[in-house]
Short mmCIF file of C-alpha atoms and ligand atoms in Angstrom, two decimals:
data_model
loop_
_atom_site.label_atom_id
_atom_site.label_comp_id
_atom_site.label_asym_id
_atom_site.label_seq_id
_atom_site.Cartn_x
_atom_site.Cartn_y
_atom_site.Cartn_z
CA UNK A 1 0.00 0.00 0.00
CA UNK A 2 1.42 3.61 -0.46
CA UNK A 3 1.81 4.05 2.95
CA UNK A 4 3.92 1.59 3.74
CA UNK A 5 5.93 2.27 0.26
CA UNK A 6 6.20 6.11 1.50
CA UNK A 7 7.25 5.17 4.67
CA UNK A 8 9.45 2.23 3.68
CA UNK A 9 13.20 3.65 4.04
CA UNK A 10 11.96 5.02 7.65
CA UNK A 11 10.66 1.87 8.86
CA UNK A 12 13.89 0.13 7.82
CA UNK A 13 15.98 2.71 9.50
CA UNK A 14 13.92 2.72 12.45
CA UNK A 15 13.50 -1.48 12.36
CA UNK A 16 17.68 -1.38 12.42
CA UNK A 17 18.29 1.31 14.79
CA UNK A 18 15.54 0.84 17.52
CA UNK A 19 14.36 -2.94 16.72
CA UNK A 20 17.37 -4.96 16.20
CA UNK A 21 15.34 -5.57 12.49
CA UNK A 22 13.55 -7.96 14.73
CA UNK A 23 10.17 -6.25 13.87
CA UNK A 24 7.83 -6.28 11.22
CA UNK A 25 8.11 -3.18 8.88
CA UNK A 26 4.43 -2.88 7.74
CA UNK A 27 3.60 -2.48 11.69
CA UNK A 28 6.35 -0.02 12.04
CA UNK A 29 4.38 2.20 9.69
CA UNK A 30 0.79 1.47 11.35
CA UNK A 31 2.87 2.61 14.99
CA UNK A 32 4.25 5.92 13.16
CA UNK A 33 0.53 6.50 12.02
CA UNK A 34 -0.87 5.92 15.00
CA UNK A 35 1.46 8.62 16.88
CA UNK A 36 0.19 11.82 17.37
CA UNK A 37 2.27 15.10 18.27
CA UNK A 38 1.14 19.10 18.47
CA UNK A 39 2.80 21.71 17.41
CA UNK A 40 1.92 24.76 19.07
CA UNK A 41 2.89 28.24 18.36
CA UNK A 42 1.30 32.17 18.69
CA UNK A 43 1.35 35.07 16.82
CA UNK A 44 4.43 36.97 18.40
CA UNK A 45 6.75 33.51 18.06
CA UNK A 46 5.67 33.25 14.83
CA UNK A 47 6.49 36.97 13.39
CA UNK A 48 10.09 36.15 13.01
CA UNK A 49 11.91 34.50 10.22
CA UNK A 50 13.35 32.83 13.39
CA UNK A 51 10.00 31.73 14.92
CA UNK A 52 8.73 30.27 11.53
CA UNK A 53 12.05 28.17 10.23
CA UNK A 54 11.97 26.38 13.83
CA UNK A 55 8.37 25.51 12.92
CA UNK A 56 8.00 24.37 9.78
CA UNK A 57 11.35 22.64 10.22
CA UNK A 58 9.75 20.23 13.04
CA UNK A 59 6.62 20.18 10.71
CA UNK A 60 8.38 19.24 7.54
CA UNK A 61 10.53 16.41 9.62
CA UNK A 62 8.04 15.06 11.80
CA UNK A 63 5.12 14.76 8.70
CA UNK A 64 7.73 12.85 6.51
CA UNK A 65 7.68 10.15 9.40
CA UNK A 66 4.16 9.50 9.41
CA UNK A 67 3.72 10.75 12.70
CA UNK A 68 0.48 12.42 12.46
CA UNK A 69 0.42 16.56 13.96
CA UNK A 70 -2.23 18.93 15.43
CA UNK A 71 -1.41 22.75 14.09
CA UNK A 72 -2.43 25.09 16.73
CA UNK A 73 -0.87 28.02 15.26
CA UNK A 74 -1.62 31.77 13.97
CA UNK A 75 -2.87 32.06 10.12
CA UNK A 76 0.42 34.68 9.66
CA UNK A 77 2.19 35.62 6.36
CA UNK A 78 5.11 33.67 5.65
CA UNK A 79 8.16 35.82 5.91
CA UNK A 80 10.04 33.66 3.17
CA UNK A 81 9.73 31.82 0.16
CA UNK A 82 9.69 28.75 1.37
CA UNK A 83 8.95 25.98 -1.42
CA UNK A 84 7.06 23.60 -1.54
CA UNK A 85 4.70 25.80 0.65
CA UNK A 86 2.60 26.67 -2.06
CA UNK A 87 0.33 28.99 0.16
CA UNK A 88 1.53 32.64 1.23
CA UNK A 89 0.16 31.84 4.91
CA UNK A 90 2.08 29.63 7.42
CA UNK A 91 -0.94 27.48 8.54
CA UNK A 92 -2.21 26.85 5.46
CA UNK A 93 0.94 26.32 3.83
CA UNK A 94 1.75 23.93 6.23
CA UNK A 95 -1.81 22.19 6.00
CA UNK A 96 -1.73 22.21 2.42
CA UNK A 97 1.73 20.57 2.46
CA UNK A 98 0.65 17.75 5.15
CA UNK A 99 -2.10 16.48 2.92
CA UNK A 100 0.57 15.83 0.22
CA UNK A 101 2.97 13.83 2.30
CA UNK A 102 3.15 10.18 3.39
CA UNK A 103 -0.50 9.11 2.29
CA UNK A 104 -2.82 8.52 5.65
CA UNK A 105 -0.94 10.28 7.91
CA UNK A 106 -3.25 13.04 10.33
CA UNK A 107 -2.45 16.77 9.83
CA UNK A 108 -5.41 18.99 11.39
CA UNK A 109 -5.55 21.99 13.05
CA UNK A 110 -7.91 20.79 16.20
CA UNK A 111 -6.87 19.80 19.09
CA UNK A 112 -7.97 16.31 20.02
CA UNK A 113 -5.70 13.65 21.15
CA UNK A 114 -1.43 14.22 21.08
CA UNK A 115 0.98 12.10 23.01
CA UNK A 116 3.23 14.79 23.26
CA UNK A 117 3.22 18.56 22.74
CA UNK A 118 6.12 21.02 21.55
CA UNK A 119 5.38 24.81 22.00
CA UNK A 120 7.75 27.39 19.68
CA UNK A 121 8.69 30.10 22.31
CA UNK A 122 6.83 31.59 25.13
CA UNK A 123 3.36 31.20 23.36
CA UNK A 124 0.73 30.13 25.93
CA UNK A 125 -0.12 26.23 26.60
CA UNK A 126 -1.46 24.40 29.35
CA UNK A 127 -0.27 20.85 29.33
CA UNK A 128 2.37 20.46 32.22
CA UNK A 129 4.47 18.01 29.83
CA UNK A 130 5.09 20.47 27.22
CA UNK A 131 7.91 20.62 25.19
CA UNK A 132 9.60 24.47 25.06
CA UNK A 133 11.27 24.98 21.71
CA UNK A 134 12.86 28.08 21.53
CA UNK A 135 15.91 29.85 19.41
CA UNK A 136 18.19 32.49 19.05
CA UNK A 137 20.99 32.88 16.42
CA UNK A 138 23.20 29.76 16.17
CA UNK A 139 21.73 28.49 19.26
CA UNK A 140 18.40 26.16 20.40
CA UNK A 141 17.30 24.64 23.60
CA UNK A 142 14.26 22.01 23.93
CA UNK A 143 13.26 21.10 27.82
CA UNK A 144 10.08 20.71 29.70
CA UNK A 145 11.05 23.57 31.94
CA UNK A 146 9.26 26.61 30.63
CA UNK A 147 11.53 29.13 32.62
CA UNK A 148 14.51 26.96 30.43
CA UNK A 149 13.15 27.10 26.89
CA UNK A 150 10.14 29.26 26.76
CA UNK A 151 11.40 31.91 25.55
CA UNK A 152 10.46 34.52 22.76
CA UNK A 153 12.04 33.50 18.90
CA UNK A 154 12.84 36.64 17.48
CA UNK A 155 15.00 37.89 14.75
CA UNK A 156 16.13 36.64 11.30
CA UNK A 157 19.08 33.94 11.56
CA UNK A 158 17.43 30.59 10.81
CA UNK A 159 20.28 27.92 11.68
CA UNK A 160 19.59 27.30 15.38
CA UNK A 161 16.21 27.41 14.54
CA UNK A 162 16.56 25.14 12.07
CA UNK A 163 18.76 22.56 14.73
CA UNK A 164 15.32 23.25 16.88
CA UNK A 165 13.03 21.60 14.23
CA UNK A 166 15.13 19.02 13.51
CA UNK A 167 15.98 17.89 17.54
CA UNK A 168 12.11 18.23 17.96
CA UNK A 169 11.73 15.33 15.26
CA UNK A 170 14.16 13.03 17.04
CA UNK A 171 11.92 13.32 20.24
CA UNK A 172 9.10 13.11 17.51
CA UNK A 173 10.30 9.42 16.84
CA UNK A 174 11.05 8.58 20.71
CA UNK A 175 7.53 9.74 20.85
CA UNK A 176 6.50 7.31 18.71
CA UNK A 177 8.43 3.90 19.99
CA UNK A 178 5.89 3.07 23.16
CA UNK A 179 3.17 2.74 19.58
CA UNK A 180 5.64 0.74 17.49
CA UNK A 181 6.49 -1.81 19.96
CA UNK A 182 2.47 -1.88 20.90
CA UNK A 183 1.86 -2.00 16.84
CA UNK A 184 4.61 -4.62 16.22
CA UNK A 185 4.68 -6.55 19.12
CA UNK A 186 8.35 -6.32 18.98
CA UNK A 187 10.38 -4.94 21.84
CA UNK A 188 12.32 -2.44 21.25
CA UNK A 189 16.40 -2.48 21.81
CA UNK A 190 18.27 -3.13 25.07
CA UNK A 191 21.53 -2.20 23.83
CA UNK A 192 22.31 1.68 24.88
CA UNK A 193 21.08 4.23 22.96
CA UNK A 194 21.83 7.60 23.42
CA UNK A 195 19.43 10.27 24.44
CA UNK A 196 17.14 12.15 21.72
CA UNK A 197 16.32 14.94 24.89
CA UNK A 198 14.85 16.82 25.89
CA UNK A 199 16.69 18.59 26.94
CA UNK A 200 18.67 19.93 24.29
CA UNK A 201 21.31 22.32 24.42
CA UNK A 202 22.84 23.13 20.89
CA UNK A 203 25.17 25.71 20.07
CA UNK A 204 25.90 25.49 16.37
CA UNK A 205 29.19 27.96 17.48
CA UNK A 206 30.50 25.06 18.59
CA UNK A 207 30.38 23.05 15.32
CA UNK A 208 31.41 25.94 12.66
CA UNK A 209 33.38 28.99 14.20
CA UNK A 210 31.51 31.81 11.84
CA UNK A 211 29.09 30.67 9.50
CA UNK A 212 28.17 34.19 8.37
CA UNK A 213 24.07 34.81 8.56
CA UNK A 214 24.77 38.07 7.19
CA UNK A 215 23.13 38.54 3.76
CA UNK A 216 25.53 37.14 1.42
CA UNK A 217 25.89 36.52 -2.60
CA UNK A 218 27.23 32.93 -3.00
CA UNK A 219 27.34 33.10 -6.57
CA UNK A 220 27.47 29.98 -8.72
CA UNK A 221 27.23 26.64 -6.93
CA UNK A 222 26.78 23.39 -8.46
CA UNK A 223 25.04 20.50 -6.72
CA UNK A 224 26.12 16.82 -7.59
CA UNK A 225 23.01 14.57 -6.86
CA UNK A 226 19.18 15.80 -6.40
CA UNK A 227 18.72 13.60 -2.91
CA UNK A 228 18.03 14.42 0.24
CA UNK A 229 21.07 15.94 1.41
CA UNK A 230 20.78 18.28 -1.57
CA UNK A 231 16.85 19.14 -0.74
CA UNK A 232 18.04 19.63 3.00
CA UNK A 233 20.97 22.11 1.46
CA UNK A 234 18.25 24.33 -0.12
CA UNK A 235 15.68 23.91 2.42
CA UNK A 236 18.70 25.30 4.56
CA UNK A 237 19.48 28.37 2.33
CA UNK A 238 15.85 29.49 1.64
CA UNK A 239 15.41 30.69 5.40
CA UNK A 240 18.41 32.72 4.99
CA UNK A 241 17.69 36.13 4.69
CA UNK A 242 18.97 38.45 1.37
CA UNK A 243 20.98 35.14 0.61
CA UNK A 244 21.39 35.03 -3.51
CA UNK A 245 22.93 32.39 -5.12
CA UNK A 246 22.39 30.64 -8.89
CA UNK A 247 22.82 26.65 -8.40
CA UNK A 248 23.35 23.89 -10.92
CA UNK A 249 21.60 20.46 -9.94
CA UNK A 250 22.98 17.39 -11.76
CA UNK A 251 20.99 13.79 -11.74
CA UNK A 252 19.05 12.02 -13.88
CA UNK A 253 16.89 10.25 -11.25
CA UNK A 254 13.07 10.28 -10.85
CA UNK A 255 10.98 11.12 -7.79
CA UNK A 256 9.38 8.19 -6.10
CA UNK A 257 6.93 7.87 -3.09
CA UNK A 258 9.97 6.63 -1.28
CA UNK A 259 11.67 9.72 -1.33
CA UNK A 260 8.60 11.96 0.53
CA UNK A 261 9.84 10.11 3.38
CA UNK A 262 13.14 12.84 3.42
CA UNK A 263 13.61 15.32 0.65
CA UNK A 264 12.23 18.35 1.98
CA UNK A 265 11.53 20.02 -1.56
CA UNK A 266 9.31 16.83 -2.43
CA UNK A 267 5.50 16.50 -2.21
CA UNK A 268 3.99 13.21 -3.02
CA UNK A 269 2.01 14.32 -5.98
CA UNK A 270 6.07 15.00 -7.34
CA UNK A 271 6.17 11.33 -7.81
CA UNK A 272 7.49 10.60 -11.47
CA UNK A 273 8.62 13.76 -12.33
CA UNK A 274 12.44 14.20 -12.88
CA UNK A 275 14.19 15.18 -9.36
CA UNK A 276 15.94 18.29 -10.91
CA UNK A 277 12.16 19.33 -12.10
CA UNK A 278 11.29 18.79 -8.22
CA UNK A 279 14.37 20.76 -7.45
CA UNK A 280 13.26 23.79 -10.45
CA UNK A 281 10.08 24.23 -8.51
CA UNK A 282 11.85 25.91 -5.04
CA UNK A 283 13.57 28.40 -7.22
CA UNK A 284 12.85 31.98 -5.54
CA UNK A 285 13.43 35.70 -6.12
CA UNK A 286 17.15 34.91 -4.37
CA UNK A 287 17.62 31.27 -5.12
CA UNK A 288 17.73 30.18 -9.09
CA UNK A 289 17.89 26.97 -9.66
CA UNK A 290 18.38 25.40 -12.98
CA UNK A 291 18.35 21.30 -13.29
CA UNK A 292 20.85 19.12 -15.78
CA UNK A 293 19.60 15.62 -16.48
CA UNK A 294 22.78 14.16 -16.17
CA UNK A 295 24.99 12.15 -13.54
CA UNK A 296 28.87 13.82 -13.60
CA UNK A 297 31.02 10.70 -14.50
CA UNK A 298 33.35 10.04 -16.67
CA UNK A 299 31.23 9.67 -19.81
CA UNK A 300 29.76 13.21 -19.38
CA UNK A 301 32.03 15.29 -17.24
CA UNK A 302 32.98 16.99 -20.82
CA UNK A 303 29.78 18.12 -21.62
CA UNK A 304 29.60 19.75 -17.91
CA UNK A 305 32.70 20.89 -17.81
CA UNK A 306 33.41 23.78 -16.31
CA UNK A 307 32.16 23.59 -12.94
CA UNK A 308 31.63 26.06 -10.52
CA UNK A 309 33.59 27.18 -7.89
CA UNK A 310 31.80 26.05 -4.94
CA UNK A 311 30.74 22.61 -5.21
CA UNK A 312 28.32 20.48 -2.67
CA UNK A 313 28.31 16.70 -3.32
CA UNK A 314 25.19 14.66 -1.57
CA UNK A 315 25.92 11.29 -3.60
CA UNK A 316 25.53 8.06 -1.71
CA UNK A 317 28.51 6.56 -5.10
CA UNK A 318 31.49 7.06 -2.89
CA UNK A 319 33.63 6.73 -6.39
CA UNK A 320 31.28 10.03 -7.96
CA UNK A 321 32.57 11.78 -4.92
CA UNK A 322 36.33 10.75 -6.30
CA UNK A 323 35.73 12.17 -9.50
CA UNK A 324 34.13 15.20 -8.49
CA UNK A 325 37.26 15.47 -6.37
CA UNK A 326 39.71 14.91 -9.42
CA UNK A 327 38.50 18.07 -10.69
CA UNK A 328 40.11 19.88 -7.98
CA UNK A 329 37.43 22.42 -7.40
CA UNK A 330 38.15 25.21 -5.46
CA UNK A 331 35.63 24.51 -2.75
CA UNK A 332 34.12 21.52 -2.13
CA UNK A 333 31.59 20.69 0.73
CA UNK A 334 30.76 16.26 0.79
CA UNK A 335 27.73 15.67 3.04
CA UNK A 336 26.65 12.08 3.81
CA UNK A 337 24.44 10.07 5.91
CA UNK A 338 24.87 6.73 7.56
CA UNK A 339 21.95 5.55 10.09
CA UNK A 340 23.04 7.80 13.07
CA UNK A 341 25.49 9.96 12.00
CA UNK A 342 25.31 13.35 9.38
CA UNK A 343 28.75 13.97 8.32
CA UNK A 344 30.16 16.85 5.92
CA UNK A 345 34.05 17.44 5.18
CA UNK A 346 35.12 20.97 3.57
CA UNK A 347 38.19 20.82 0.88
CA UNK A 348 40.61 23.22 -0.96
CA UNK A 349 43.03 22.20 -3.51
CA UNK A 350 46.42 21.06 -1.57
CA UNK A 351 44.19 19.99 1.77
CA UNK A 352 43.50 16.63 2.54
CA UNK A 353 40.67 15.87 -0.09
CA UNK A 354 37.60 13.82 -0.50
CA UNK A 355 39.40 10.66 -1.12
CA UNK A 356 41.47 11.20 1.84
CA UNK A 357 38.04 11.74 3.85
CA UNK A 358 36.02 8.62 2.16
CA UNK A 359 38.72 6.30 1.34
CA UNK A 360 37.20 3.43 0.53
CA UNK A 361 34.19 2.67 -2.09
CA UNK A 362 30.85 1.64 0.01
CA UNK A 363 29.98 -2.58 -1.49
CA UNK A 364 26.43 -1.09 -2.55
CA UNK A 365 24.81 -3.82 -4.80
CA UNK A 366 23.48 -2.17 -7.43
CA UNK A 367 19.54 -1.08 -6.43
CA UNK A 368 20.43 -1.93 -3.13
CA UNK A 369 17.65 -0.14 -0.72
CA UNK A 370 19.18 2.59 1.55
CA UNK A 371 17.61 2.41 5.08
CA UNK A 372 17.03 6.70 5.75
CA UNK A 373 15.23 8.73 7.62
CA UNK A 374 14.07 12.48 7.36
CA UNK A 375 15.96 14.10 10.45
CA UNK A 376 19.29 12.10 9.70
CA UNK A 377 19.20 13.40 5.99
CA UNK A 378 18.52 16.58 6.89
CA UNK A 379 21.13 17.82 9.09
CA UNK A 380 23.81 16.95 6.10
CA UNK A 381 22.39 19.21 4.32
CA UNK A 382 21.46 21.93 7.40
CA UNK A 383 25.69 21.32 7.60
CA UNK A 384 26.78 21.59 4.41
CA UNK A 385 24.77 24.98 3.99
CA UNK A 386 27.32 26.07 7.34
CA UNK A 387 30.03 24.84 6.41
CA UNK A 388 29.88 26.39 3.08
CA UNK A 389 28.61 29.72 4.58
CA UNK A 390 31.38 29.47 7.36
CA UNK A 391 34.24 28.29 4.61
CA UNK A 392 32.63 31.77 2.15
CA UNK A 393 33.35 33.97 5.03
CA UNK A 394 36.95 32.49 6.10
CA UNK A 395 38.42 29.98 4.28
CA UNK A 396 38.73 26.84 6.45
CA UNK A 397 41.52 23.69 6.81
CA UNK A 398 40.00 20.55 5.71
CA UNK A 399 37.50 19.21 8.70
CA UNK A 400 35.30 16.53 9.18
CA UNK A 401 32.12 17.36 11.20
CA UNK A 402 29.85 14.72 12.57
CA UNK A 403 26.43 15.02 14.10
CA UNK A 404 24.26 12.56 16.34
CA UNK A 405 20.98 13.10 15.11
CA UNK A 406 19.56 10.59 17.75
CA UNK A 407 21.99 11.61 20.57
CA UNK A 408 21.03 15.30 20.82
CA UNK A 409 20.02 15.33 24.30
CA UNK A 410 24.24 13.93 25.12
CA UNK A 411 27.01 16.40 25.08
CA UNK A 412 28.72 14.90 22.65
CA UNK A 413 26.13 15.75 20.36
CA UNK A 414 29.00 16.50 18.02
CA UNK A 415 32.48 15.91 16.78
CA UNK A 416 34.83 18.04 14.58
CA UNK A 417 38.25 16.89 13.52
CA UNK A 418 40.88 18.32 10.85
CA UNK A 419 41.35 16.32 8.25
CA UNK A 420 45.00 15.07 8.76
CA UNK A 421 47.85 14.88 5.71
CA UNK A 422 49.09 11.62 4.93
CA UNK A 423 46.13 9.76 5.44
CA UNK A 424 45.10 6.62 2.39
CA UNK A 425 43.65 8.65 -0.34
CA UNK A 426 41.57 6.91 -2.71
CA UNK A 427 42.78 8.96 -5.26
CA UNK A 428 46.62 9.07 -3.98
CA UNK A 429 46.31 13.17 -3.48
CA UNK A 430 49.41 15.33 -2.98
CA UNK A 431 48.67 15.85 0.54
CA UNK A 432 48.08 12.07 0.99
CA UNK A 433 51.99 11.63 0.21
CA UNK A 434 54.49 10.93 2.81
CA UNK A 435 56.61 14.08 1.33
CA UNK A 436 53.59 16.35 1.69
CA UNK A 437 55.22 19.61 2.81
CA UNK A 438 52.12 20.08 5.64
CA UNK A 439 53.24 19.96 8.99
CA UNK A 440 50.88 20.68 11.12
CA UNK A 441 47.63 18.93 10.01
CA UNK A 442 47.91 15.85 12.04
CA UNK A 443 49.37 17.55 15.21
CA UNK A 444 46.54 20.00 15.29
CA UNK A 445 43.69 17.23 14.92
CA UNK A 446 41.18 18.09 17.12
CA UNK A 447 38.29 15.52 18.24
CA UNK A 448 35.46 16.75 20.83
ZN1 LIG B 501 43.27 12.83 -0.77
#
């Protein structure tokens, strides 16, 4: 059924992370259904560019689980162009939207039943367990302590915000496990997991030194792949404010039902149509985006040839990320997913490249089916969009930066670690060499 199809990559993900694959994934999908969260939010929280990207963030990643959500929030103007909303109104955007998702799932605007309840800011709410989103520049905070979290969203920068709505899914899903196991009959895990939250106390500052949320021109940038990770990359850059940049997508790939589960920019009606057609339709007054139907490999790279200078790759082909690579562009951001981690590595011609940071080709059979989930996929792309902000505003070394989507509630919510020199290249890169002229790289290797 199209449920189940929709859903299918989450309940995989969710059947190996939580379930020990142990359960059955059909029931997975009728325990996601029959979860219910609210998303409340008032008119002063929601007057901010701020206020609205933590919201429709959580609403975006929550709905593509199947996890059914009661809007109680303001009929406001949108303060962005934020594709696919295709009405100028944040509720009924966002209502429109939910009807167009993973088929069957609830999206109303009554109150009635929720297992658990996340309020955006200081706007009023009764329930006692109430979950206090709230944001302020690079940083978010979730906890059922109003005095903690409930706190006015103002102003324009989007990425903490935008951390908010995505650590409000992962408790979405935690949410959701007591219905699963009911739904499956399956029990759920007993080896340690780490903790979703709340609370959750990000600072983004931590991750990326300066990723500029000034307005900025970015140029050209050309996109290798029309996934997820690329959907969450302009998903990311929409909600900046005064941002401008003109980006190439390249694939040749179709949207299918399976993909609704994750790629932000994708309703379910999309289904058939090309993914760069998907990709045309978010183009805004600041973001132009123009689609190629073609893979870069070695067949075609002539006819795409040249590329641009700043260059985000979101391929799961660990080999395309080689050949991008072997073009030595003169910024290149790789973002990838695995079931817990987001990962994205920032390269310059002479660093420690993207063969150095994904040595060795992942055994994929081909049409194997990727196990993924929609808050996993989208904080490669929420970090690509930083690190290629922070890398436009001061160039960077080359760094590895890993997020715990399900472990937001630890302190080691995060790891960033220089690239070092020397390392096996796949692609044998002058820095991979023992003479590499770089001291310095390896001693200055950082992990926290
Ligand atoms: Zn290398």
């Amino acid at each position: 059924m199209s449920t189940e199809l929709a859903l299918s990559r989450t309940t995989r993900l969710i059947n190996e992370a939580l379930f020990d694959s142990a359960a059955e994934e059909s029931a997975i999908a009728a325990g996601l259904l029959a979860t219910t969260v609210r998303l409340v939010a008032d008119k002063p929280n929601m007057s901010s560019r701020s206020g609205q990207a933590a919201l429709v963030c959580a609403f975006q990643l929550i709905a593509r689980m199947g996890i059914g959500i009661e809007l109680i929030v303001p009929e406001v103007p949108l303060l962005a162009e934020i594709p696919p909303l295709a009405a100028p109104t944040l509720r009924a955007g966002l209502l429109n939207l939910g009807h167009d998702l993973i088929p069957g799932a609830t999206v109303r605007n009554e109150a009635e039943h929720a297992d658990a309840t996340f309020v955006f800011g200081d706007s009023p709410c009764e329930d006692p367990d109430a979950i206090y989103v709230t944001a302020n520049g690079l940083r978010c905070r979730l906890a059922r302590d109003r005095a903690r979290a409930g706190l006015r969203i103002t102003g324009n920068a989007p990425i903490g915000a935008l951390a908010a709505g995505a650590a409000a899914a992962a408790i979405a899903l935690e949410t959701a496990v007591p219905h699963i196991a009911d739904a499956t009959g399956a029990c759920c895990s007993a080896r340690p997991r780490p903790s979703p939250g709340p609370p959750v106390d990000i600072d983004m500052a931590e991750l990326f030194p300066s990723p500029s949320e000034r307005p900025m021109s970015l140029g050209d940038i050309d996109a290798i792949s029309a996934g997820a990770i690329t959907n969450a990359f302009i998903f990311t850059l929409l909600w900046l404010p005064e941002t401008t940049a003109e980006m190439r997508v390249l694939d040749n790939d179709y949207g299918e039902l399976s993909n609704v589960n994750r790629n932000t920019q994708q309703r379910a009606s999309d289904e058939g149509k090309p993914k760069i057609t998907i990709l045309e339709s978010s183009s805004t007054s600041t973001l132009k985006i123009a689609g190629v139907n073609k893979r870069f490999n070695k067949d075609t790279r002539n006819e795409l040839l040249p590329l641009a200078k700043r260059i985000v790759v979101g391929v799961d082909d660990i080999p395309a990320r080689w050949w991008i690579q072997e073009e030595w562009p003169a910024n290149l951001y790789v973002a990838a997913t695995s079931n817990h981690e987001a990962i994205v590595t920032n390269h310059h011609p002479g660093e420690p490249c993207a063969g150095c940071a994904h040595p060795h080709p992942l055994e994929l059979a081909e049409g194997e089916f990727i196990p993924t989930i929609s808050f996993v996929s989208f904080w490669a792309g929420l970090l690509q969009a930083c690190a290629l902000l922070t890398d436009t505003t001061k160039p960077e070394r080359a760094t590895r930066r890993t997020v715990y989507p399900f472990g937001l509630g630890e302190k080691q919510w995060s790891r960033t670690a220089v690239l070092p020199a020397g390392a096996h290249c796949a692609i044998s890169c002058p820095s991979s060499r023992p003479s590499a002229d770089m001291p310095g790289y390896a001693t200055h290797a950082r992990d926290r």
